[in-house]
Tab-separated table of C-alpha atoms in Angstrom:
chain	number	residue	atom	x	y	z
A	1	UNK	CA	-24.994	-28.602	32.021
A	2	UNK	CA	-23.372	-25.675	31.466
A	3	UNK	CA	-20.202	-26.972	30.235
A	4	UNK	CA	-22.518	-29.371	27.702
A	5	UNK	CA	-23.359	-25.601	26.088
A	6	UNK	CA	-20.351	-24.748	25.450
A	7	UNK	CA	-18.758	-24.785	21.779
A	8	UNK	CA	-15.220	-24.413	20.440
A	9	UNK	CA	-14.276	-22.614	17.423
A	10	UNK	CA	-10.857	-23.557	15.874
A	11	UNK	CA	-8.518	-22.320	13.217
A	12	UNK	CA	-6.031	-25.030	12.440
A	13	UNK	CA	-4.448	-22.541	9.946
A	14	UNK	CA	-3.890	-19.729	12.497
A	15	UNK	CA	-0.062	-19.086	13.613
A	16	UNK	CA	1.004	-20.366	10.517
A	17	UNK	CA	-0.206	-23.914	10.833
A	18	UNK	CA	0.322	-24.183	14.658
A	19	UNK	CA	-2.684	-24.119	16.073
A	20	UNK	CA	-3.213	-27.198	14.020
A	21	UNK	CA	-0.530	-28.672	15.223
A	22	UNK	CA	-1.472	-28.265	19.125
A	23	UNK	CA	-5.705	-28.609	18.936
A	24	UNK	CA	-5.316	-32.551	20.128
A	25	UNK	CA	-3.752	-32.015	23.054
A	26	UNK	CA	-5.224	-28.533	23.988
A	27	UNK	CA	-8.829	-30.006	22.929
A	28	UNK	CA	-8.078	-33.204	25.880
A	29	UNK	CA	-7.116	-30.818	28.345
A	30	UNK	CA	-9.969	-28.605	27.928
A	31	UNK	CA	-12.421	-31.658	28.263
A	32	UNK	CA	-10.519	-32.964	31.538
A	33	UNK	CA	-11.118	-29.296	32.498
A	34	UNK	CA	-14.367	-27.900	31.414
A	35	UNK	CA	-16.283	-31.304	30.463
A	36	UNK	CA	-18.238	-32.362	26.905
A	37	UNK	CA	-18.100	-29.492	24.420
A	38	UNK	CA	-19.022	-29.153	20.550
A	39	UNK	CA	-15.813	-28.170	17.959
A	40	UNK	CA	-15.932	-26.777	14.588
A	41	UNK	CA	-13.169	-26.358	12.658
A	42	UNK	CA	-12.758	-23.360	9.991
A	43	UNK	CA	-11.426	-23.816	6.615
A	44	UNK	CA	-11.813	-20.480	4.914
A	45	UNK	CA	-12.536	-16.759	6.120
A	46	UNK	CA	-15.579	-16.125	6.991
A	47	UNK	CA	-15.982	-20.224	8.908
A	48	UNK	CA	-15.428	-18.924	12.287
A	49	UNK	CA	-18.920	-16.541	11.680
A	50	UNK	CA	-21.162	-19.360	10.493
A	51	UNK	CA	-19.879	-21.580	12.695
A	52	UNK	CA	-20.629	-19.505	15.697
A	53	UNK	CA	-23.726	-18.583	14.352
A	54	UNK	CA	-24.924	-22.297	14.037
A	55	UNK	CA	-23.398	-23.164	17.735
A	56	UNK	CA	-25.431	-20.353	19.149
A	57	UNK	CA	-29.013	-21.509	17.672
A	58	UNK	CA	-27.673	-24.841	18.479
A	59	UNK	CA	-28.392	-24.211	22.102
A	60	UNK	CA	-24.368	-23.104	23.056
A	61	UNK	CA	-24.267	-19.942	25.239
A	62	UNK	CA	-20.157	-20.053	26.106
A	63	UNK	CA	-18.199	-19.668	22.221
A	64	UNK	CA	-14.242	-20.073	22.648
A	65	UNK	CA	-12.571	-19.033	20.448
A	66	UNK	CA	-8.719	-21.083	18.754
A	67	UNK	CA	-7.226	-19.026	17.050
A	68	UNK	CA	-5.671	-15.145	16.348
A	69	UNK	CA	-7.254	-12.161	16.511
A	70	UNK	CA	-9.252	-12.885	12.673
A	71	UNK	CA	-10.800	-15.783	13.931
A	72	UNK	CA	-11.646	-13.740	17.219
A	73	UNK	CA	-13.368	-11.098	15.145
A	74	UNK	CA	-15.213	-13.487	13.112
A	75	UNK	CA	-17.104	-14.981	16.501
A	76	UNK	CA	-17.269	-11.460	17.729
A	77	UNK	CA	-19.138	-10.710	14.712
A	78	UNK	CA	-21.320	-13.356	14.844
A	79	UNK	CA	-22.301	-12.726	18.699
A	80	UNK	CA	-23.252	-8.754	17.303
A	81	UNK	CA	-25.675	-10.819	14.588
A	82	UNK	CA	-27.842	-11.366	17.675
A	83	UNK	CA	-29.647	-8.661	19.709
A	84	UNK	CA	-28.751	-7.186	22.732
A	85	UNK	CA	-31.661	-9.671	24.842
A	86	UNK	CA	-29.754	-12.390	23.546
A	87	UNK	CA	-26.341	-11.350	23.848
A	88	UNK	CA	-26.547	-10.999	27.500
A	89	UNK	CA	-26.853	-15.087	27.437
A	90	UNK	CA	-23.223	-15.417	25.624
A	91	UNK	CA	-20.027	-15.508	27.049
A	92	UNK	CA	-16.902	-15.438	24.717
A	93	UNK	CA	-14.110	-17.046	25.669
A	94	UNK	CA	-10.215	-16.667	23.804
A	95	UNK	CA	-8.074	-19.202	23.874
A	96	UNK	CA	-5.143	-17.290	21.945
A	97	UNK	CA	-2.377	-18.879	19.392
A	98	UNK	CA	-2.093	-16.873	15.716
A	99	UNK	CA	-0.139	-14.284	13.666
A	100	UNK	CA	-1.442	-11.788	15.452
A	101	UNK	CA	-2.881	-11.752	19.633
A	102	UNK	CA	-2.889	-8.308	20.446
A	103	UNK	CA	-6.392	-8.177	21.631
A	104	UNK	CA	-5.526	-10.683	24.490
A	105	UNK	CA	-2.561	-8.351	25.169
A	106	UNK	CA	-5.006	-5.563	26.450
A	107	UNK	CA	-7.274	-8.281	28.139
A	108	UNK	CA	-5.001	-10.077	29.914
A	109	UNK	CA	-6.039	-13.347	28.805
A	110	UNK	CA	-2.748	-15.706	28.994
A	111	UNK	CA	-0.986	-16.585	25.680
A	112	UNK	CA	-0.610	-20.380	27.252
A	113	UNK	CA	-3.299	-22.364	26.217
A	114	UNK	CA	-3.559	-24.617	29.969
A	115	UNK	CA	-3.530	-20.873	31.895
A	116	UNK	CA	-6.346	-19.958	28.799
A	117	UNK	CA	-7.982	-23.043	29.703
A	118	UNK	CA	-8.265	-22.519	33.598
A	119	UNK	CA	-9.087	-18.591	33.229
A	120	UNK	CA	-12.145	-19.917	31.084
A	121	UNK	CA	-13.335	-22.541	33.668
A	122	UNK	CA	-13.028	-20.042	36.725
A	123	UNK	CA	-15.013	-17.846	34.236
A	124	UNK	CA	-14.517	-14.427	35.523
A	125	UNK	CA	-16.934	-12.037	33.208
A	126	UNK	CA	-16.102	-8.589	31.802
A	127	UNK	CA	-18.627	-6.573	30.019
A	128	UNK	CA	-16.974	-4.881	27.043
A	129	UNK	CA	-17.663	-2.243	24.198
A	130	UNK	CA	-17.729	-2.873	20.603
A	131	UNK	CA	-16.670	-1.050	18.081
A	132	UNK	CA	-19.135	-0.905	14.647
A	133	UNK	CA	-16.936	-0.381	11.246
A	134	UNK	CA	-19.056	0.598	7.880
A	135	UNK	CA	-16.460	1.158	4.769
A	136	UNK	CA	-16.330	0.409	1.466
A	137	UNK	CA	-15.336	-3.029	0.683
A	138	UNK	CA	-13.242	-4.082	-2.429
A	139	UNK	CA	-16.042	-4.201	-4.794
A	140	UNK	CA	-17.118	-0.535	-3.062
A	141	UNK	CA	-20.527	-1.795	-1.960
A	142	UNK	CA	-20.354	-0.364	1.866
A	143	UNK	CA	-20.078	-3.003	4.307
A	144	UNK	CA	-20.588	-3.455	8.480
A	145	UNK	CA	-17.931	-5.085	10.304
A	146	UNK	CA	-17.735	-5.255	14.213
A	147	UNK	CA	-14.311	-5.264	16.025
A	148	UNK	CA	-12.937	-5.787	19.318
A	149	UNK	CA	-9.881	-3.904	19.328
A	150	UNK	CA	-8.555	-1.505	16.874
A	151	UNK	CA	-9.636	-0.315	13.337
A	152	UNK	CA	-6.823	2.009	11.410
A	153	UNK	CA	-6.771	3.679	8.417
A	154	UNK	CA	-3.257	4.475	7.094
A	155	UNK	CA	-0.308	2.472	7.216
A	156	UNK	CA	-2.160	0.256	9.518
A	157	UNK	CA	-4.113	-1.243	6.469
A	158	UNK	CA	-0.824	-1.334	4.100
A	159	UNK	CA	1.068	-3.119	7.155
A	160	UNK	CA	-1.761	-5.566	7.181
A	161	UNK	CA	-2.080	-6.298	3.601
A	162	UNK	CA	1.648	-6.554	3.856
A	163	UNK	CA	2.129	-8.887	6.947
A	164	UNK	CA	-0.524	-11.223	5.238
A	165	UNK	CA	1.923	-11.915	2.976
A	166	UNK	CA	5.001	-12.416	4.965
A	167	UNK	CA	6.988	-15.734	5.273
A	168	UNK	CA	7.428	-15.699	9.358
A	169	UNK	CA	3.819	-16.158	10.451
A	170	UNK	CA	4.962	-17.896	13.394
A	171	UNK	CA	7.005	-14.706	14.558
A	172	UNK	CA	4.484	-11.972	14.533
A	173	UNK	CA	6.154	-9.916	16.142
A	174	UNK	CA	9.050	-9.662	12.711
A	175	UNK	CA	6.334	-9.973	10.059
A	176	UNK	CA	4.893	-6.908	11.492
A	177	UNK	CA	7.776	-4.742	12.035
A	178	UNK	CA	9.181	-5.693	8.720
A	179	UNK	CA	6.236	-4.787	7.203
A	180	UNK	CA	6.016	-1.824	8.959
A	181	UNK	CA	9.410	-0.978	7.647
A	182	UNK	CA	8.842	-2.014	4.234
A	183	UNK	CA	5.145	0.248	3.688
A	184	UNK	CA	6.898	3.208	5.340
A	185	UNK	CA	8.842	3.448	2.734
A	186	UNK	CA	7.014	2.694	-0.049
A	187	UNK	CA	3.532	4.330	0.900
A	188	UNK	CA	4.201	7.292	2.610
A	189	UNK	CA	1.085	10.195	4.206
A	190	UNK	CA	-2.003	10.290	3.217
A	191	UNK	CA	-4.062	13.332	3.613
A	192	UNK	CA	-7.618	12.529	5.046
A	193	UNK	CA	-10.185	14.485	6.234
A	194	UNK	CA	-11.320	13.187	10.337
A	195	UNK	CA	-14.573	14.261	11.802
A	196	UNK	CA	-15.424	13.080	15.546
A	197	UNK	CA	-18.733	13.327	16.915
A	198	UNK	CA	-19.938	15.175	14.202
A	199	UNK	CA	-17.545	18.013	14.307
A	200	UNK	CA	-15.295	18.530	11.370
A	201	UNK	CA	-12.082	18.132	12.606
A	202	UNK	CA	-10.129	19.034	9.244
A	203	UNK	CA	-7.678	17.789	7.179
A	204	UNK	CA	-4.981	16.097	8.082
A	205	UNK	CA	-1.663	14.669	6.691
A	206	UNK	CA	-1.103	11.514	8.412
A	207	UNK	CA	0.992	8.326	8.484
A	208	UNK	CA	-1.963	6.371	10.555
A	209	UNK	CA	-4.965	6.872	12.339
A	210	UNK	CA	-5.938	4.239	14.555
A	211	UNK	CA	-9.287	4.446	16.310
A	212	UNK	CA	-8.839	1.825	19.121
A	213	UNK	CA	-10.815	0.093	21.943
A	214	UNK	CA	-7.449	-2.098	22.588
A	215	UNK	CA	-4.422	-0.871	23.339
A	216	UNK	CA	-1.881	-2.767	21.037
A	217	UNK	CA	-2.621	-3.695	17.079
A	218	UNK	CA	0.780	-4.683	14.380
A	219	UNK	CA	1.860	-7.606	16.741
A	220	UNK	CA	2.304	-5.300	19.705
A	221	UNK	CA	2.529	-1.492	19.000
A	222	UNK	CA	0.869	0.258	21.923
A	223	UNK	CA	-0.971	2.652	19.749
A	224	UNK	CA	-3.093	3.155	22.781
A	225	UNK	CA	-1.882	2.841	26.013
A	226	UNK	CA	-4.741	4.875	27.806
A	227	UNK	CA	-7.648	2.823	26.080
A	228	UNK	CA	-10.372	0.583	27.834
A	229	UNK	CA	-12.414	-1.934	26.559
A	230	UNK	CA	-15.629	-0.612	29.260
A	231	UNK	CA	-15.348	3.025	28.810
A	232	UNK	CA	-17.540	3.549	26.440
A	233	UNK	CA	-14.904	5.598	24.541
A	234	UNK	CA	-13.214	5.341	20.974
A	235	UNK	CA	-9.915	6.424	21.830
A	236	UNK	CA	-8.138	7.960	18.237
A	237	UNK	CA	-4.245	8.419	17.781
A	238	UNK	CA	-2.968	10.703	14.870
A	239	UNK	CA	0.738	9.685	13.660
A	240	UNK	CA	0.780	13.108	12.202
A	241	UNK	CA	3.472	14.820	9.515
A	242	UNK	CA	6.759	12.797	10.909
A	243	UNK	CA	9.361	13.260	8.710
A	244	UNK	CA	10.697	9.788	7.526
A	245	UNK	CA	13.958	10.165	10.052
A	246	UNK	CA	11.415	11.241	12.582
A	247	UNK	CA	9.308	7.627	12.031
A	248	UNK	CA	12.860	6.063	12.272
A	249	UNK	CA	13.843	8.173	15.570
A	250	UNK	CA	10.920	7.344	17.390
A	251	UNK	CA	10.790	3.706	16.367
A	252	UNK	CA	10.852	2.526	19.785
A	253	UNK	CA	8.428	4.570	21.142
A	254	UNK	CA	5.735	3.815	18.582
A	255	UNK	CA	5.945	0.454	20.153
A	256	UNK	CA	6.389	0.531	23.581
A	257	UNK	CA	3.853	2.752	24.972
A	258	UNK	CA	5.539	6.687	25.003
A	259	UNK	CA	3.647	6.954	21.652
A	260	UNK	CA	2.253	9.948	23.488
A	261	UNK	CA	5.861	11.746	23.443
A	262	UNK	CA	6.888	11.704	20.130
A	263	UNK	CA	5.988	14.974	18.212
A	264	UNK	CA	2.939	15.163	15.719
A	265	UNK	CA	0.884	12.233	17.550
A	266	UNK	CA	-2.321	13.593	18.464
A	267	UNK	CA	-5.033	11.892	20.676
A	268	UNK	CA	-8.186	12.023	21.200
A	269	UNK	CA	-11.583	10.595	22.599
A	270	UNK	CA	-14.942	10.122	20.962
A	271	UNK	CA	-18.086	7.694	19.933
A	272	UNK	CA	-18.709	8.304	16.750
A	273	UNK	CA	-15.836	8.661	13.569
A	274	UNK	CA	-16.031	9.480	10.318
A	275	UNK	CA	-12.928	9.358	7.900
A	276	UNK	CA	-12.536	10.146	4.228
A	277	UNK	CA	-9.969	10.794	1.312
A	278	UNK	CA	-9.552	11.395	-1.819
A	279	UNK	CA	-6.813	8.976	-2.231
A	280	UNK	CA	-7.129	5.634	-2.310
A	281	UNK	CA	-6.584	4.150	1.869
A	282	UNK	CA	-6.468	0.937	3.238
A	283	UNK	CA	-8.350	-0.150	6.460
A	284	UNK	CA	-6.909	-2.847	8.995
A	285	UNK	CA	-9.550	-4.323	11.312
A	286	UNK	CA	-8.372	-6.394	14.114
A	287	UNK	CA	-5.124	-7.497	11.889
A	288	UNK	CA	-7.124	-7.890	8.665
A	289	UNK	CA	-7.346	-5.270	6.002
A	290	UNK	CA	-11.024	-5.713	4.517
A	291	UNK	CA	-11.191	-2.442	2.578
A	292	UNK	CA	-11.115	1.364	1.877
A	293	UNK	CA	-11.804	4.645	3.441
A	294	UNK	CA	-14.747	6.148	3.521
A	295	UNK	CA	-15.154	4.933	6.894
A	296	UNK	CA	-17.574	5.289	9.911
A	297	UNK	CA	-16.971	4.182	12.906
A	298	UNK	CA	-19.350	3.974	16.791
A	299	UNK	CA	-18.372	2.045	19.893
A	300	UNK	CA	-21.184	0.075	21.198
A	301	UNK	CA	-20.669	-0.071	25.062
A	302	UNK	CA	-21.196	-2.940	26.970
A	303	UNK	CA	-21.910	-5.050	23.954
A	304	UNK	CA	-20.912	-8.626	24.663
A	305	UNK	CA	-19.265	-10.732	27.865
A	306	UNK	CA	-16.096	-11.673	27.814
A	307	UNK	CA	-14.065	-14.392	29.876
A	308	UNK	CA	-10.909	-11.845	31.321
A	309	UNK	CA	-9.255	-11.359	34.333
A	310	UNK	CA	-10.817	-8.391	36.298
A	311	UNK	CA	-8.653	-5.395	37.080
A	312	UNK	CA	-7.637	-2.478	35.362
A	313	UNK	CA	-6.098	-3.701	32.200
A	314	UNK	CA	-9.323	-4.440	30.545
């Protein structure tokens, strides 16, 4: 019965085509697995939301979601549509192939969609926070969008706009670093003013702010490697004034967790966010880059259940 209420949400177009590619034969294993289940597939942004949506007052209470961390946010989005009474009745499953999959990075959810497949039938359940994004959208009408794992103002949006565009979606790993690259040199700080939980906090001259309930975000940067998706905590890290050579330098560490170590990164914890400039900054939500600064941002603890190994990683 249970299984009967469960529906799959794919993106065919997510890892540049693959997933696609593989649905057939990941769609018969995860019937021989976890019995009769409903499928949509998504065509265009925005899909993965109504689809969700529909499943849900359909009478489905597990969602998977096919696909990168986009399609992800889009079902996560949908689940915070519903109140908390009936969000304690959904369980969101991840079975992970896209662009970008840093969210299951910090979850520990397997990239390989059989080991995806058997995590979701032993269905071990997590409670986690979610964070709550209201910015100005292109057409500056101010907009709420939930996320998972990270929101960043800075070079994190330019990187996004910029990776959207790249070639190699199949190696996210080099779209994302070559975009990094390429916006580091062309974009440059951006002074913005940071208040957390309502204090001012100043001004600051920054390469990237990213406020994060995930650890990793650009196809693997650990931006931050002390974060937890059931603390209850927005944890923010400053990539200050670096001088270009010192971005360069510190390369490395930007990515592989001794962020922390590198001179002019700040941290910080709070709930609540607010960020503004009078230049014009990008925002990158979960790997998408949906608008501009002015932005605030709350974490909303214990907000949905997720499918996830159990243990500290989460």
């Amino acid at each position: 019965m249970f299984s009967a209420r469960t529906a799959f949400i794919v993106n065919p177009h997510a890892g540049g085509g693959s997933t696609g590619s593989v649905w057939h034969a990941v769609s018969v294993l995860a019937e021989k697995s976890l019995g009769p289940f409903s499928t949509s597939i998504t065509r265009h942004p925005g899909d993965a939301t109504t689809a969700s949506l529909a499943a849900v007052r359909k009478g489905a209470r597990r969602i998977v979601a096919v696909g990168g961390d986009g399609t992800l946010n889009e079902v996560v989005n949908a689940f915070m549509t519903f109140d908390s009474s009936v969000r304690e009745d959904l369980t969101l499953g991840v079975i992970p192939n896209g662009t970008g999959c840093d969210f299951v990075k910090s979850a520990s959810i397997p990239m390989n969609a059989a080991a995806a497949i058997r995590l979701i039938r032993e269905a071990p359940v997590r409670r986690i926070d979610v964070g709550k994004a209201v910015f100005s959208d292109q057409y500056h009408q101010r907009v709420t969008r939930y996320f998972l794992n990270i929101a960043s103002f800075g070079l994190g949006g330019e990187v996004a706009q910029m990776a959207s565009r790249m070639p190699w979606k199949r190696s996210p790993l080099i779209s994302f670093m070559l975009a990094t690259l390429i916006s580091v040199l062309r974009y440059g700080k951006k002074r913005i003013r940071i208040t957390t939980d309502h204090r001012i906090n100043g001004d600051w001259l920054v390469w990237n702010v990213a406020v994060s309930n995930g650890c990793f975000h650009g196809g693997g940067m650990n931006i931050a490697p002390d974060a937890r998706f059931d603390d209850g905590l927005l944890h923010v890290t400053v990539v200050g004034e670096l001088s270009l050579a010192g971005i360069f330098l510190n390369f490395s560490k930007l990515y592989d967790g001794r962020i922390y170590q590198v001179d002019k990164v700040y941290s910080m914890t709070a709930t609540h966010l607010e960020a503004a400039s009078d230049e014009q900054v990008l925002i990158e939500i979960d790997g998408e880059q949906p608008g501009t600064l002015p932005i605030c941002i709350d974490i909303i603890p214990g907000a949905i259940n997720l499918i996830a190994p159990s243990g500290e990683a989460v």
